[in-house]
Short mmCIF file of C-alpha atoms and ligand atoms in Angstrom, two decimals:
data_model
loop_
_atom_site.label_atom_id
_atom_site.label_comp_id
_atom_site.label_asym_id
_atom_site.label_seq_id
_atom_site.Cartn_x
_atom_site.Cartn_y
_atom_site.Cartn_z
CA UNK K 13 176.67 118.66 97.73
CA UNK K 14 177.08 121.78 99.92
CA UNK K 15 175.91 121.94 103.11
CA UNK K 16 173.35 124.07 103.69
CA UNK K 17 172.13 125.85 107.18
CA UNK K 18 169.25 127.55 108.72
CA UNK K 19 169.77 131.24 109.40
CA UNK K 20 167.45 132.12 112.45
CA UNK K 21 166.75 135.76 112.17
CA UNK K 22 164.90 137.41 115.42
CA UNK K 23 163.43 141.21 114.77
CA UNK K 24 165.07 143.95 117.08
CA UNK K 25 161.73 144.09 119.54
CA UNK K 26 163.59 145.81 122.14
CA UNK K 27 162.00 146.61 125.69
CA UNK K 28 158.81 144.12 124.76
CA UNK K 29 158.31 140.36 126.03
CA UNK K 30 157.02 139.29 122.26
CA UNK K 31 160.23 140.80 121.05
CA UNK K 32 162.59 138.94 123.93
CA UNK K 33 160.80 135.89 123.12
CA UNK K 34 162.09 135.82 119.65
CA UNK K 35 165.42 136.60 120.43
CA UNK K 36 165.23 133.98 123.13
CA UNK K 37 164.23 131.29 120.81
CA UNK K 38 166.63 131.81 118.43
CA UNK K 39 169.35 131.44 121.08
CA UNK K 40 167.64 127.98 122.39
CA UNK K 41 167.55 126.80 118.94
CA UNK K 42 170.69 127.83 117.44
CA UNK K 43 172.63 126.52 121.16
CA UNK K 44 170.41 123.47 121.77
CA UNK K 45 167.79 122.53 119.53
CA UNK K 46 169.93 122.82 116.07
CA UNK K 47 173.12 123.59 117.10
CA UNK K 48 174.87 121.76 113.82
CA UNK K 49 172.08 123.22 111.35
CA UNK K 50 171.39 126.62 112.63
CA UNK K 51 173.03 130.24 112.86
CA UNK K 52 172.38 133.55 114.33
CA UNK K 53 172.28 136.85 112.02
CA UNK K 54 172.25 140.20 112.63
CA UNK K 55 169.04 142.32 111.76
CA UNK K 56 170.16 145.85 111.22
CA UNK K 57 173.15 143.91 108.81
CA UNK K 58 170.72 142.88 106.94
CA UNK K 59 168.97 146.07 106.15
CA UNK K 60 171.72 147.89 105.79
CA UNK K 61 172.72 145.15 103.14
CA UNK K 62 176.15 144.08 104.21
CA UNK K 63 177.17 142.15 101.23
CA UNK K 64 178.60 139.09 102.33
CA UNK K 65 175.39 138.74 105.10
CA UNK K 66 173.32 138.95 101.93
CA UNK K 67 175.23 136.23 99.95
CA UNK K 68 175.64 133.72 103.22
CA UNK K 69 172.13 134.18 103.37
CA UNK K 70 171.02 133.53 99.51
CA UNK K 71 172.90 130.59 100.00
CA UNK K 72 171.27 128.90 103.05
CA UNK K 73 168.10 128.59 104.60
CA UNK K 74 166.42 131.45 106.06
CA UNK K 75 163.91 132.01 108.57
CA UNK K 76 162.56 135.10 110.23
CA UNK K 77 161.06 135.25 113.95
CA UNK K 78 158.81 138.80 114.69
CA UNK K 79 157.11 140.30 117.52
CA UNK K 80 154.19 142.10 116.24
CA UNK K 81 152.32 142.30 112.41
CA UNK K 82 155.02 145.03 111.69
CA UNK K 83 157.53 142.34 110.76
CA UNK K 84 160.39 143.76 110.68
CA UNK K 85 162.25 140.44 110.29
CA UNK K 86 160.52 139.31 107.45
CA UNK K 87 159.83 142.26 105.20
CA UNK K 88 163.48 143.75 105.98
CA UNK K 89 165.03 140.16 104.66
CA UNK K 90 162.55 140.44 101.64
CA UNK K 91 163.64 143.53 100.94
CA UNK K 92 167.19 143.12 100.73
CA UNK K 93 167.10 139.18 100.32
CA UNK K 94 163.92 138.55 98.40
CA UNK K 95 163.38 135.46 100.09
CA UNK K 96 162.25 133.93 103.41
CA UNK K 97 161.96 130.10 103.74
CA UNK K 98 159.90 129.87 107.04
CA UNK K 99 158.71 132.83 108.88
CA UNK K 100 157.35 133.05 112.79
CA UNK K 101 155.26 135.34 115.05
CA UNK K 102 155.82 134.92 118.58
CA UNK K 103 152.31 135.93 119.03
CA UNK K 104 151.18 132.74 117.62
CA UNK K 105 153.25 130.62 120.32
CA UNK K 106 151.20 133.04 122.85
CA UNK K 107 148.03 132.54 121.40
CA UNK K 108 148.67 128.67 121.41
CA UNK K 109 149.18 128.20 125.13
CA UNK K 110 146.89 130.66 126.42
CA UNK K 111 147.82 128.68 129.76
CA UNK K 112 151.35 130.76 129.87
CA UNK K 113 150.73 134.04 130.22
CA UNK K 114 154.00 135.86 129.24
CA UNK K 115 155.60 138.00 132.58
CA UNK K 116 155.59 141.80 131.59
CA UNK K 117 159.28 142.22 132.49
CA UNK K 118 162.42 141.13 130.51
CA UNK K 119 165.17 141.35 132.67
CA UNK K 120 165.26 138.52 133.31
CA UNK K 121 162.99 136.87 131.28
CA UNK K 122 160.18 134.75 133.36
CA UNK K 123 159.28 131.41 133.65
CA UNK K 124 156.72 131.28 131.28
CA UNK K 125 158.59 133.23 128.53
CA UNK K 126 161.03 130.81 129.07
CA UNK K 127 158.61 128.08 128.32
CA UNK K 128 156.93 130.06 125.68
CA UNK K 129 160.14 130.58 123.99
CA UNK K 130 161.27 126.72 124.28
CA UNK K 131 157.91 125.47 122.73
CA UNK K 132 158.45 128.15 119.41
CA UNK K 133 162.23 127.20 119.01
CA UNK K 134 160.70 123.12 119.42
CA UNK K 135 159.00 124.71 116.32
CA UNK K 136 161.82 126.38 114.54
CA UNK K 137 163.88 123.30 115.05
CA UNK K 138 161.47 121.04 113.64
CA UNK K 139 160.98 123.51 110.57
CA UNK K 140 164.61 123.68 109.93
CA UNK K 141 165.25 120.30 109.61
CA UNK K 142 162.65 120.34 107.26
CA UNK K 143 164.02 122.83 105.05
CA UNK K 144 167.26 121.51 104.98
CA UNK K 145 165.93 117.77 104.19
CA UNK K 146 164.45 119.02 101.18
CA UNK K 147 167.10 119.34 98.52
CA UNK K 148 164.43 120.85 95.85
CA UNK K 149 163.04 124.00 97.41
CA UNK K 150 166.66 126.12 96.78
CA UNK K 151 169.21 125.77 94.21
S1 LIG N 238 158.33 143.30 114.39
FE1 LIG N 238 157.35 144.57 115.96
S2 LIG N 238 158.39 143.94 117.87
FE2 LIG N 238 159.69 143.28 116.16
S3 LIG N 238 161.16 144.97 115.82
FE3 LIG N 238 159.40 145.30 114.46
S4 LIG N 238 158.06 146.70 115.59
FE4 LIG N 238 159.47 145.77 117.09
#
């Protein structure tokens, strides 16, 4: 039986909290959370459909993390993947705990994008293990 992981794809949001808590979470999860289960990929590898990016990914779980309805995660790994196993919006996580305001700056990140971003990748963690505990979705 291979052994599958969960590719944790962030979208580029550059210069915007909702885009720095993606990329945050992914780091949390894939060094924390899921460290055995989890990976990082690049976004602009994907959509410029780097071969073996698209094949590790066809072969593993995938799940996309975006910023804003645009979703560039998710419709740039359709596009060149076709597939995306569990997707996030780091609006949502906002939305959720209206009690943590997100700071406006990035650099570094605040407190409460901190926590915002620890309570999504709680989230991503949880979903991964999902995925790869079901043997049926993918084969
Ligand atoms: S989904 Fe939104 S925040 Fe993320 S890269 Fe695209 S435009 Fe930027």
């Amino acid at each position: 039986m291979s052994k599958k992981k969960g590719y944790v794809i962030p979208c580029s949001g550059i210069g915007k909290v909702f885009g720095s808590i993606g990329r945050e979470t992914a780091y949390i999860v894939v060094n924390e959370l899921a460290k055995d289960k989890a990976d990082l990929e690049c976004l602009p590898l994907i959509v410029k459909g780097k071969k073996e990016v698209i094949e590790a990914l066809k072969e593993n779980k995938i799940i996309s993390i975006d910023g804003c309805p645009l979703k560039c995660s998710y419709n740039n790994i359709m596009d060149k993947v076709g597939r995306v196993d569990a997707q996030f919006m780091t609006t949502d996580i906002v939305k959720e705990n209206r009690d943590l305001k997100p700071e406006p700056y990035i650099i570094p990140i605040g407190e409460n994008t901190k926590e915002l971003s620890k309570k999504l990748a709680e989230k991503v963690a949880e979903k991964i293990n999902e995925l790869l505990e079901n043997k049926v979705e993918v084969e």
